[in-house]
CSV table of C-alpha atoms in Angstrom, one decimal:
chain,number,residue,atom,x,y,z
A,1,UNK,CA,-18.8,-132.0,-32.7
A,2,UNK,CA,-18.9,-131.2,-36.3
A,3,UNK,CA,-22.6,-129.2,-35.9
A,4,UNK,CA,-21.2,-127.3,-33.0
A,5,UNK,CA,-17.5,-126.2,-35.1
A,6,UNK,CA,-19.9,-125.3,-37.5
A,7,UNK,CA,-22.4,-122.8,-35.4
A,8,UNK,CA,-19.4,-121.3,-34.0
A,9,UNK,CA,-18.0,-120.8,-37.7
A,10,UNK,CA,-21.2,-119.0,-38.5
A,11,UNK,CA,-20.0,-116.2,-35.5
A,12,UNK,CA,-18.6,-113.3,-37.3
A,13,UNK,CA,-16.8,-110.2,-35.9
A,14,UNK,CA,-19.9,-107.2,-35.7
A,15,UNK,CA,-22.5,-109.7,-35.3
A,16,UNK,CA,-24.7,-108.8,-32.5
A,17,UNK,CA,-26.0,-111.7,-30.4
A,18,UNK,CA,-28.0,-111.8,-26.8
A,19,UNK,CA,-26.7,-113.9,-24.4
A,20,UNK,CA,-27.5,-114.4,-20.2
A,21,UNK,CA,-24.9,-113.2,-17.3
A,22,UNK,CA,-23.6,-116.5,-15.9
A,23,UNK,CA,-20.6,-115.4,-13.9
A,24,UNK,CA,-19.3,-112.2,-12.9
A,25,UNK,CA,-15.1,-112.3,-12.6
A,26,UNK,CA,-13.0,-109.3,-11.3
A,27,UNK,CA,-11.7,-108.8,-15.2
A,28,UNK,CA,-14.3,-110.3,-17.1
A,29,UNK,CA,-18.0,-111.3,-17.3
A,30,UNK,CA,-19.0,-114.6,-18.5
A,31,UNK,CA,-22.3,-115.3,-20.9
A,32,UNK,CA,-24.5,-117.7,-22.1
A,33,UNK,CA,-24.7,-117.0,-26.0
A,34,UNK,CA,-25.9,-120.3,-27.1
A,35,UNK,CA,-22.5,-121.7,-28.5
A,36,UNK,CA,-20.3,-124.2,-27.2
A,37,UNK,CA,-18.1,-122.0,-25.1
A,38,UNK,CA,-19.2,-119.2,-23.0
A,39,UNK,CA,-18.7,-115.5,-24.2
A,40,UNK,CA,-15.9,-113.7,-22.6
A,41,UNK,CA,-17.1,-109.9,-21.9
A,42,UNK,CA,-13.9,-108.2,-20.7
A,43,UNK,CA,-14.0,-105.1,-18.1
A,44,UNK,CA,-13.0,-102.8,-20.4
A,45,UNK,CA,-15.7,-103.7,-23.1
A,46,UNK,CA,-18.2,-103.4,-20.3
A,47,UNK,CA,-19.0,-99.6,-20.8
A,48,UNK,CA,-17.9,-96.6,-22.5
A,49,UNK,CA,-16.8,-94.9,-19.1
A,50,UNK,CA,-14.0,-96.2,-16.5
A,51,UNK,CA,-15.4,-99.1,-14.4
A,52,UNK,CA,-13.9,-100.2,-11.2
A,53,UNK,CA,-15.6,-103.7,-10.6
A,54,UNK,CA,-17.5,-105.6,-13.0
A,55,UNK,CA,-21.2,-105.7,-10.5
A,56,UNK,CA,-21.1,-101.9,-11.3
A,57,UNK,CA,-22.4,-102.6,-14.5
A,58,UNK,CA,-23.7,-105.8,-14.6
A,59,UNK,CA,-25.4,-108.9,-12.3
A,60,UNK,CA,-25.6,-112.6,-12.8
A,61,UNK,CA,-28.8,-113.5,-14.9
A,62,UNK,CA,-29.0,-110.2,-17.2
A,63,UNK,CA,-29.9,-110.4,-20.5
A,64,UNK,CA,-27.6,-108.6,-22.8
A,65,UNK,CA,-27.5,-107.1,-26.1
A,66,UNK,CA,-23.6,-107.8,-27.3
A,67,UNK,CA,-21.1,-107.6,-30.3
A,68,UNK,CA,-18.9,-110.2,-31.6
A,69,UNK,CA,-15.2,-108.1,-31.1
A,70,UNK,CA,-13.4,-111.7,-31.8
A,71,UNK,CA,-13.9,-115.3,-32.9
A,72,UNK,CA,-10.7,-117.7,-32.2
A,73,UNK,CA,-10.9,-121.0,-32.2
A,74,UNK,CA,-13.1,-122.0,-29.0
A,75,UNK,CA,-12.7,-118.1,-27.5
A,76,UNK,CA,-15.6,-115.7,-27.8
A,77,UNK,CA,-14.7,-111.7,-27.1
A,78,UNK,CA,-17.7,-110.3,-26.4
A,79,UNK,CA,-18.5,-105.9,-26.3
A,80,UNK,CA,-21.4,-104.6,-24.6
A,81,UNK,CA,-19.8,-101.0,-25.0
A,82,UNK,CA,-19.9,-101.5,-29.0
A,83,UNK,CA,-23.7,-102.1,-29.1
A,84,UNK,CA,-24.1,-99.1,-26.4
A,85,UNK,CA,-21.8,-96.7,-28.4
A,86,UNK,CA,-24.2,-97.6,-31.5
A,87,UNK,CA,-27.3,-96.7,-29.8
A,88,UNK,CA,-26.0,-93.9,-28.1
A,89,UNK,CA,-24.4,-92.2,-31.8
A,90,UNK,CA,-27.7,-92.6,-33.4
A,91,UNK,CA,-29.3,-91.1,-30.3
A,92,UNK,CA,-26.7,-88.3,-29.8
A,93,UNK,CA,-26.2,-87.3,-33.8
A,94,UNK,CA,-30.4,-86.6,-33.9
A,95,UNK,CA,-29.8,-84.5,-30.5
A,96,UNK,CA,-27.4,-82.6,-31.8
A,97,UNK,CA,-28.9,-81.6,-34.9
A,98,UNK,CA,-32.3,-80.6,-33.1
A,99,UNK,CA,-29.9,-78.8,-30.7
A,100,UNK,CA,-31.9,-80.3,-27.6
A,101,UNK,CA,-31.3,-79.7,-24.4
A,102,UNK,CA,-31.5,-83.4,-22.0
A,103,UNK,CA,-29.6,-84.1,-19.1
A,104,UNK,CA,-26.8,-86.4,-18.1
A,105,UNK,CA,-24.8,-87.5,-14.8
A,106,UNK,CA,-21.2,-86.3,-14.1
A,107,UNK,CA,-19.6,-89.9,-13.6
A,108,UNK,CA,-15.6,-88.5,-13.3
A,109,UNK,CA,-13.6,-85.2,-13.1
A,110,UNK,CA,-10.9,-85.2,-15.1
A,111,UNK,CA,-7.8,-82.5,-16.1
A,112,UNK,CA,-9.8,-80.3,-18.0
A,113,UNK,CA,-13.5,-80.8,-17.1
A,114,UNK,CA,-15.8,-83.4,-16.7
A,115,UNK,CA,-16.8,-86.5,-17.9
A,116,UNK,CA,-20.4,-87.4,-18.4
A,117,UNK,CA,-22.1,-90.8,-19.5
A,118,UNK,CA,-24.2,-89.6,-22.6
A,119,UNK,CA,-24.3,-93.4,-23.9
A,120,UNK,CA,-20.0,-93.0,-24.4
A,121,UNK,CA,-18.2,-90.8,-22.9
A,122,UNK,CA,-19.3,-86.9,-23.3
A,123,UNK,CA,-16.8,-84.4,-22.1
A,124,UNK,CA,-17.6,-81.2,-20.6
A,125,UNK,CA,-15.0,-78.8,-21.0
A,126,UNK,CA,-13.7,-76.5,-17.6
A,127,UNK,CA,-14.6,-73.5,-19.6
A,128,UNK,CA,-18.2,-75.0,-20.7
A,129,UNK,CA,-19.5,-76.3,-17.4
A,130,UNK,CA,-20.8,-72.4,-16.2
A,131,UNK,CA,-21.1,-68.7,-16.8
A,132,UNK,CA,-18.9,-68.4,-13.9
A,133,UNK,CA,-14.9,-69.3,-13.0
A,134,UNK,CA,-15.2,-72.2,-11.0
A,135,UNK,CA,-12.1,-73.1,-8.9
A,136,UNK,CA,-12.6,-76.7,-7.9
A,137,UNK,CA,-15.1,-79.0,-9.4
A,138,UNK,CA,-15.0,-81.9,-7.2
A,139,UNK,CA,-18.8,-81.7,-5.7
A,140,UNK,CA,-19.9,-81.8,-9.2
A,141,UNK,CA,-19.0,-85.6,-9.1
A,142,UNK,CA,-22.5,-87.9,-9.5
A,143,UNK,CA,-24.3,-84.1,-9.9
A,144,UNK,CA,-26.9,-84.1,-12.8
A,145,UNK,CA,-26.4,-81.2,-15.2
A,146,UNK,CA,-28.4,-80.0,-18.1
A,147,UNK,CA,-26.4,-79.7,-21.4
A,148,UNK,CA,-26.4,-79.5,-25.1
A,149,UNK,CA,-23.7,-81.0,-27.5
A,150,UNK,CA,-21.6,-78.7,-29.2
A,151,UNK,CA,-19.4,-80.8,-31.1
A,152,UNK,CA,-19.8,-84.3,-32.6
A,153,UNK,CA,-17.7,-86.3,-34.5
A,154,UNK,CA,-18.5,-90.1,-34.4
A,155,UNK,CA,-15.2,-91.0,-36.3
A,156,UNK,CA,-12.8,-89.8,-33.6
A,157,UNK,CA,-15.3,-90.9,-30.8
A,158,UNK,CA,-15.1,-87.5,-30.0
A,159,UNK,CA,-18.5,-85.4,-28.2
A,160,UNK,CA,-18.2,-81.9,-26.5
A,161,UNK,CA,-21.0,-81.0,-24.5
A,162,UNK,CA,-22.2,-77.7,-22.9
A,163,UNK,CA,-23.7,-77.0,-19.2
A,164,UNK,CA,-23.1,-73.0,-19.8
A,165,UNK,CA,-24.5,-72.4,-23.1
A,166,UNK,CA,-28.2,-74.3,-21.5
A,167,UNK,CA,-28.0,-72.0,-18.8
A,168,UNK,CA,-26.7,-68.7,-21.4
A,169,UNK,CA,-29.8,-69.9,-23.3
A,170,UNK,CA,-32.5,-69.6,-20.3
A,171,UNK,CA,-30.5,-66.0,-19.4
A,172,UNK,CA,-31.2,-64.8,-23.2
A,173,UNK,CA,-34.6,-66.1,-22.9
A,174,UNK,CA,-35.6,-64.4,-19.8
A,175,UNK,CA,-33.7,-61.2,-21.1
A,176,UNK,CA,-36.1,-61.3,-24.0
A,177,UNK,CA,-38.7,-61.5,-21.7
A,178,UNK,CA,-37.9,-59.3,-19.1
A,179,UNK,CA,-37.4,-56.4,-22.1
A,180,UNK,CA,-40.9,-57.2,-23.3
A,181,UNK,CA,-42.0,-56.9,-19.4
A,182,UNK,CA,-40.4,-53.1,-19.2
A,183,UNK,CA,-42.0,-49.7,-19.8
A,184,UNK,CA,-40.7,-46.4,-19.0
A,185,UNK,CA,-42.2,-44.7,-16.1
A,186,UNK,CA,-42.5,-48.6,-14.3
A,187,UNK,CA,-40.3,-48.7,-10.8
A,188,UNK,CA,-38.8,-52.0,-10.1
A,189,UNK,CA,-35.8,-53.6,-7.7
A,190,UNK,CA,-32.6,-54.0,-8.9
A,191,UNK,CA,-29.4,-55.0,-7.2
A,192,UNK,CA,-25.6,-52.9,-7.8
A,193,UNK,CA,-23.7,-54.7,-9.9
A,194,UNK,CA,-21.0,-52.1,-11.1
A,195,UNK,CA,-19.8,-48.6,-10.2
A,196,UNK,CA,-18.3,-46.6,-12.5
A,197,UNK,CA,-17.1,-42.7,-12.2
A,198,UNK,CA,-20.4,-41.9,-14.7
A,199,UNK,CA,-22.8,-44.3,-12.6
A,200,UNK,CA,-24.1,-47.2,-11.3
A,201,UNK,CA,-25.1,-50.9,-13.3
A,202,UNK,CA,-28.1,-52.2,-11.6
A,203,UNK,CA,-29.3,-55.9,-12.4
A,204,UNK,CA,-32.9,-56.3,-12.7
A,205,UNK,CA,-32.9,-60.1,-13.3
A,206,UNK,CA,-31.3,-61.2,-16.1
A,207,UNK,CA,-30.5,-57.5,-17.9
A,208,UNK,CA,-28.5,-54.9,-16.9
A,209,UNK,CA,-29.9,-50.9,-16.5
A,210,UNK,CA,-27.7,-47.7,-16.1
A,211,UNK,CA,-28.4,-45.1,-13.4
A,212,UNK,CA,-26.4,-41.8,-14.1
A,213,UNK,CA,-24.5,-40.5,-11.2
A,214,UNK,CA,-27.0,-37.7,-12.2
A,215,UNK,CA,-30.0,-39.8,-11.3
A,216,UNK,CA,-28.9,-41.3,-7.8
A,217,UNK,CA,-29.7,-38.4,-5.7
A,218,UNK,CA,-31.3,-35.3,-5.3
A,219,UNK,CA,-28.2,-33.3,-4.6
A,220,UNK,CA,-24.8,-33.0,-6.4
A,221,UNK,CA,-23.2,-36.5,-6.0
A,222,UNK,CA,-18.8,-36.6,-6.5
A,223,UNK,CA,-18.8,-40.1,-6.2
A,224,UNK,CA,-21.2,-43.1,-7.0
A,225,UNK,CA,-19.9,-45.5,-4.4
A,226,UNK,CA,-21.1,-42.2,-1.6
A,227,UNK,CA,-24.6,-43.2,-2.3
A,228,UNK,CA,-24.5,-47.4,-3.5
A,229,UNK,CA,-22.1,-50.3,-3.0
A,230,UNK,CA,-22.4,-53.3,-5.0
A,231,UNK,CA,-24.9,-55.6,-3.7
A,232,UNK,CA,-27.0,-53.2,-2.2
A,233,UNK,CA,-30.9,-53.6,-3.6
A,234,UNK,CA,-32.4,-50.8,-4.8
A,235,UNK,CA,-35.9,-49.0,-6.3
A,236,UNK,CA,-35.5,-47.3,-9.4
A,237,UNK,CA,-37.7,-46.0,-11.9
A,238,UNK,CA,-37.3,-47.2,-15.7
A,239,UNK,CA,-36.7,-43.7,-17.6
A,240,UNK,CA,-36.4,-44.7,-21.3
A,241,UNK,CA,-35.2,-48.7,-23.1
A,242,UNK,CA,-33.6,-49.3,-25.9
A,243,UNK,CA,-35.0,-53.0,-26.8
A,244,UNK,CA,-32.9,-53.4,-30.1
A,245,UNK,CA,-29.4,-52.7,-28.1
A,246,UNK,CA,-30.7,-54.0,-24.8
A,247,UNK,CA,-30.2,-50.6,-23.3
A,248,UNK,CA,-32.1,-49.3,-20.2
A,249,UNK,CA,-31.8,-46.0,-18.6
A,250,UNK,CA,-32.8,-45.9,-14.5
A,251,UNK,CA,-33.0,-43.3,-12.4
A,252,UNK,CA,-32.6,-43.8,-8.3
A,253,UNK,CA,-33.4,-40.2,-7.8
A,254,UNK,CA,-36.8,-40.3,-8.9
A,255,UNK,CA,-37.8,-43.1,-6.5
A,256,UNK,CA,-36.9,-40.9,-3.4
A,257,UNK,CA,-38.8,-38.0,-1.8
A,258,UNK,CA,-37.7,-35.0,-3.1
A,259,UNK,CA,-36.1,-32.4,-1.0
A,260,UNK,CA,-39.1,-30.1,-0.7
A,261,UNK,CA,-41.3,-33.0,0.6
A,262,UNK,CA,-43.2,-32.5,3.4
A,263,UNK,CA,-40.7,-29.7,4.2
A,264,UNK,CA,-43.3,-27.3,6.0
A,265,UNK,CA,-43.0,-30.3,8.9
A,266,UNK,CA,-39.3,-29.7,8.5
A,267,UNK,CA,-39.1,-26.0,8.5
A,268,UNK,CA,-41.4,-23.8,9.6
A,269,UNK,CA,-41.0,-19.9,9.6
A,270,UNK,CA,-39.5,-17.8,12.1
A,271,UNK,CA,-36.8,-20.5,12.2
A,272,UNK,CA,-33.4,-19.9,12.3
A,273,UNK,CA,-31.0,-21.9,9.7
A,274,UNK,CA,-27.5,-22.0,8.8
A,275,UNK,CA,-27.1,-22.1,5.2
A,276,UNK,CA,-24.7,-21.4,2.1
A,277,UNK,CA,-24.6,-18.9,-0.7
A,278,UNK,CA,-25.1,-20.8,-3.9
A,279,UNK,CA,-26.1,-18.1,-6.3
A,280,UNK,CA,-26.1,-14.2,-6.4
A,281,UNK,CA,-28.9,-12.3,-9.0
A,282,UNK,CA,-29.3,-9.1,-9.1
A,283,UNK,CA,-32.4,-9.1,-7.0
A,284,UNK,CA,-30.7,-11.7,-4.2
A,285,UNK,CA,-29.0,-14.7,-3.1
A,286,UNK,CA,-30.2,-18.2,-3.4
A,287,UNK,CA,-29.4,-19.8,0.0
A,288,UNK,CA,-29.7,-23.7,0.5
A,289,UNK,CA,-30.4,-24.5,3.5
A,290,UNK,CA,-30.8,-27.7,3.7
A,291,UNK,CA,-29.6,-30.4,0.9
A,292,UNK,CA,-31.3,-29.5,-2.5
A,293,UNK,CA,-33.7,-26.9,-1.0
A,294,UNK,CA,-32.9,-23.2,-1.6
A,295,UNK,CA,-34.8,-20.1,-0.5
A,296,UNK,CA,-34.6,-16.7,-1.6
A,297,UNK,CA,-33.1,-13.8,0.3
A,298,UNK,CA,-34.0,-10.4,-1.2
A,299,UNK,CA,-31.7,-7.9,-1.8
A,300,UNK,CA,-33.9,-5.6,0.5
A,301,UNK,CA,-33.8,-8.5,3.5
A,302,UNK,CA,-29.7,-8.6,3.1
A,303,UNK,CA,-28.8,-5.5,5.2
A,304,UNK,CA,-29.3,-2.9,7.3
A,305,UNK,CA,-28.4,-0.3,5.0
A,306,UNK,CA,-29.1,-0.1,1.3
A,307,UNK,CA,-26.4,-1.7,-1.0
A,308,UNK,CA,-26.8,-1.9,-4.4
A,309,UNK,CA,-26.1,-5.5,-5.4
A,310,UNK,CA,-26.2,-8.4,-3.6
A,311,UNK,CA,-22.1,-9.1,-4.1
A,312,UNK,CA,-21.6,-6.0,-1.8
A,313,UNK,CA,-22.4,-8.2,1.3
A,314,UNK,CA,-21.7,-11.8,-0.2
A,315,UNK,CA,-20.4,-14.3,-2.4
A,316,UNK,CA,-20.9,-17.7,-3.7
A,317,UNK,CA,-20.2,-20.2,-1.0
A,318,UNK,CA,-20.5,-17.9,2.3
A,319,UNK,CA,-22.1,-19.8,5.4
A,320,UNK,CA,-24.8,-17.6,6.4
A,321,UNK,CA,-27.6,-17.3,9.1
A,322,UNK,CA,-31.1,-16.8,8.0
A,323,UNK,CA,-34.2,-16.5,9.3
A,324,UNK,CA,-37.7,-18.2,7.8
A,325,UNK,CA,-40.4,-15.5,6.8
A,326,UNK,CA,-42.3,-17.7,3.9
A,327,UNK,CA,-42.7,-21.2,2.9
A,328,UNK,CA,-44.8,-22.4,0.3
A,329,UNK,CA,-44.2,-26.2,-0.3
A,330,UNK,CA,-46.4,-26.7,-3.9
A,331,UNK,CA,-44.4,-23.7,-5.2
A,332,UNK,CA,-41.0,-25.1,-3.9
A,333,UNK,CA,-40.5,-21.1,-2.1
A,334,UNK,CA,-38.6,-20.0,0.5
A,335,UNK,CA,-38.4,-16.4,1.9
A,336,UNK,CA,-35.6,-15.7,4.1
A,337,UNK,CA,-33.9,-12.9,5.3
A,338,UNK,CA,-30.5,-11.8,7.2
A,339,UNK,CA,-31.6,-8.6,8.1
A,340,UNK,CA,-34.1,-9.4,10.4
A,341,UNK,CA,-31.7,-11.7,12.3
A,342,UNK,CA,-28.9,-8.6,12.3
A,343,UNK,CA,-32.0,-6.4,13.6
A,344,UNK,CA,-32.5,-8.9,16.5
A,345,UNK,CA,-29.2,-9.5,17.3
A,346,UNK,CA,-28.8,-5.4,17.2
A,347,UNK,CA,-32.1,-5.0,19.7
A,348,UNK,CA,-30.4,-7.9,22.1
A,349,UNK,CA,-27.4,-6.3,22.5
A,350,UNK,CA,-29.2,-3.0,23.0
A,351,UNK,CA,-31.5,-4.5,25.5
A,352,UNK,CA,-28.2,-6.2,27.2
A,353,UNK,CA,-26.7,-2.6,26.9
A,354,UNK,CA,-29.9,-1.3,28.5
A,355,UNK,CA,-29.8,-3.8,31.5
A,356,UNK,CA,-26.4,-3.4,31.9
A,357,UNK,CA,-26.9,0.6,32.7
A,358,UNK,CA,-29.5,0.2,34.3
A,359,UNK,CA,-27.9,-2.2,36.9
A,360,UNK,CA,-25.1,0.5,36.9
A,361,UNK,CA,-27.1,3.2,38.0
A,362,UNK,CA,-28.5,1.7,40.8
A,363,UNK,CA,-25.3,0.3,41.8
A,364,UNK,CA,-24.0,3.6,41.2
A,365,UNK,CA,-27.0,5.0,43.3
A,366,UNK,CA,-26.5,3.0,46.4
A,367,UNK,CA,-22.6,4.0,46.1
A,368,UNK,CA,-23.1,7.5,46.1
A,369,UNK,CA,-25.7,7.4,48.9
A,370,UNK,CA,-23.4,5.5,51.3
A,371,UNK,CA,-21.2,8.4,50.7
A,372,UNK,CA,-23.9,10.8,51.5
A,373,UNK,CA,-25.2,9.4,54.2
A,374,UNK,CA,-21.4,9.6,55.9
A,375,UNK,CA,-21.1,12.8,55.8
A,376,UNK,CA,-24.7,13.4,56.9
A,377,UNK,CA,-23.1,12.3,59.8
């Protein structure tokens, strides 16, 4: 009896023993350490996260690696979560300095954030878990999550760890990337991510590019959102980058046909268009006639009778009717001209006036000689 007091004497508090799962109770574990009593392993020394039932963590037969918490009298309190912690510190203090990225299991979602086993418990704050808001985090119970520890400190037990700054970290990198990819003059997709009343953000996978409302068509636009909407995937050509303030210029524009392309198939002459006045020279108007294509009507194909500037007949903004004489795609040139139009219109109604007197006089004709013939009689 005396040999056995004595070994049990020789069990401090700290010292770290192995000992063999015999029993598994709903509060407690019992072990095999060697000693004259068996070693009591409370629930709540089991692990360094909440457990519900003591075969979560451990089955009969187990070896164990444990830590003397108490020593009275014939009562051994054993900790399995004091060995773990110890283990896990060492583990966690070298990760942190190395900043490495490894990845752990969400075991509970608390108030707050998340809890993670990282050897103890690891929290995960709400406002470190993404890049994004997220409303309810209950699916991320038993996800895995990659993360890097952002705040250690082994005397208050305390360890932040970060899910969005591992994910902010492979953005930057592929921005980087991405940057390095890029050359002016190089058209790519993007997809809307902003309007604004100057222009349009366009993502291009992982950085951000601007397309001024001058570069989304080739007409006049008022209004960005006329042309995109957010979401919408589009081509546009890289114009100029800024690598040092992550700055890209796009243009849209550039990545559609122009408005002069293939426009013979779309006009050809002789046609008849309705267009507006958009500028008045002193040798003509500028007419477009269709949207960012504008032809020339001379001041000697304006009217019928001479005028001495063009403002005589029209101004800015006038609807007109022209007809084609010229077109000359590769020189982007249009020759119209109103007077020929008023010079039809003029011989049609002649020709109308002609018929029209014509059909007269023979009515006329047969009138008279009814008349005649009457008082032949």
């Amino acid at each position: 009896m005396g040999e056995e007091n004595k070994e049990l004497l020789e069990l401090h508090v700290d010292d770290t023993i192995t000992g063999k799962v015999v029993r598994l109770e709903e509060k407690q574990v019992l072990v095999d350490i060697g000693y004259k009593t068996e070693g009591i392993l409370p629930i709540s020394e089991l692990s360094n996260l909440h457990v519900e039932s003591t075969n979560d963590v451990v089955k009969e037969g187990d070896e164990l690696t444990l830590k003397v918490k108490k020593v009275e009298d014939d009562e051994v309190i054993l900790s399995k979560r004091a060995v773990d912690s110890e283990l896990a510190w060492n583990d966690l203090v070298e990760k942190y300095e190395k900043g490495e990225v490894f990845e752990t299991e969400v075991k509970e979602v608390v108030k707050g954030g998340l809890v993670a086993d990282v050897g103890v418990r690891g929290f995960i704050p709400a406002s470190l878990v993404e890049t994004f808001y997220v409303d309810d985090f209950t699916d991320y119970k038993g996800k895995k999550l990659t993360v890097k520890i952002v705040d250690l400190d082994k005397e208050k037990s305390r360890i932040i760890l970060s899910h969005r700054a591992v994910v902010e970290a492979e953005e930057n990198e592929k921005k980087v990337v991405l940057l390095q990819s890029l050359e002016p003059g190089q058209v790519v997709e993007g997809t809307v991510q902003r309007i604004t009343n100057f222009g349009v953000f366009v993502d291009l996978g992982g950085i951000d590019g601007l397309v001024h409302i001058s570069q989304l068509a080739h007409e006049h636009v008022e209004k960005a959102s006329d042309i995109v909407s957010e979401g919408d995937k589009i081509k546009v050509e890289i114009l100029s980058i800024d690598r040092d303030n992550e700055r890209i210029s796009l243009s849209h524009k550039n990545t559609l046909p122009g408005p002069w392309t293939n426009i013979e198939e779309r006009i050809s002459s002789g046609d008849t268009l309705e267009g507006t006045v958009k500028r008045l020279v002193n040798f003509g108007a500028f007419v477009e006639v269709l949207p960012g294509v504008e032809g020339l009507v001379h001041i000697s194909q304006i009217a019928n009778r001479h005028i001495g500037t063009p403002q005589e007949v029209l101004e800015v903004g006038q609807k007109v009717n022209v007809k084609v004489l010229d077109i000359n795609e590769s020189e982007k040139r249009i020759s119209l001209s109103i007077k020929e139009l008023e010079q039809e219109q003029a011989e049609q109604e002649y020709k109308q006036y002609e018929k029209e007197e014509e059909e007269f006089g023979i009515h006329l004709g047969d009138l008279i000689g009814d008349k005649l013939n009457k008082y032949k009689k």
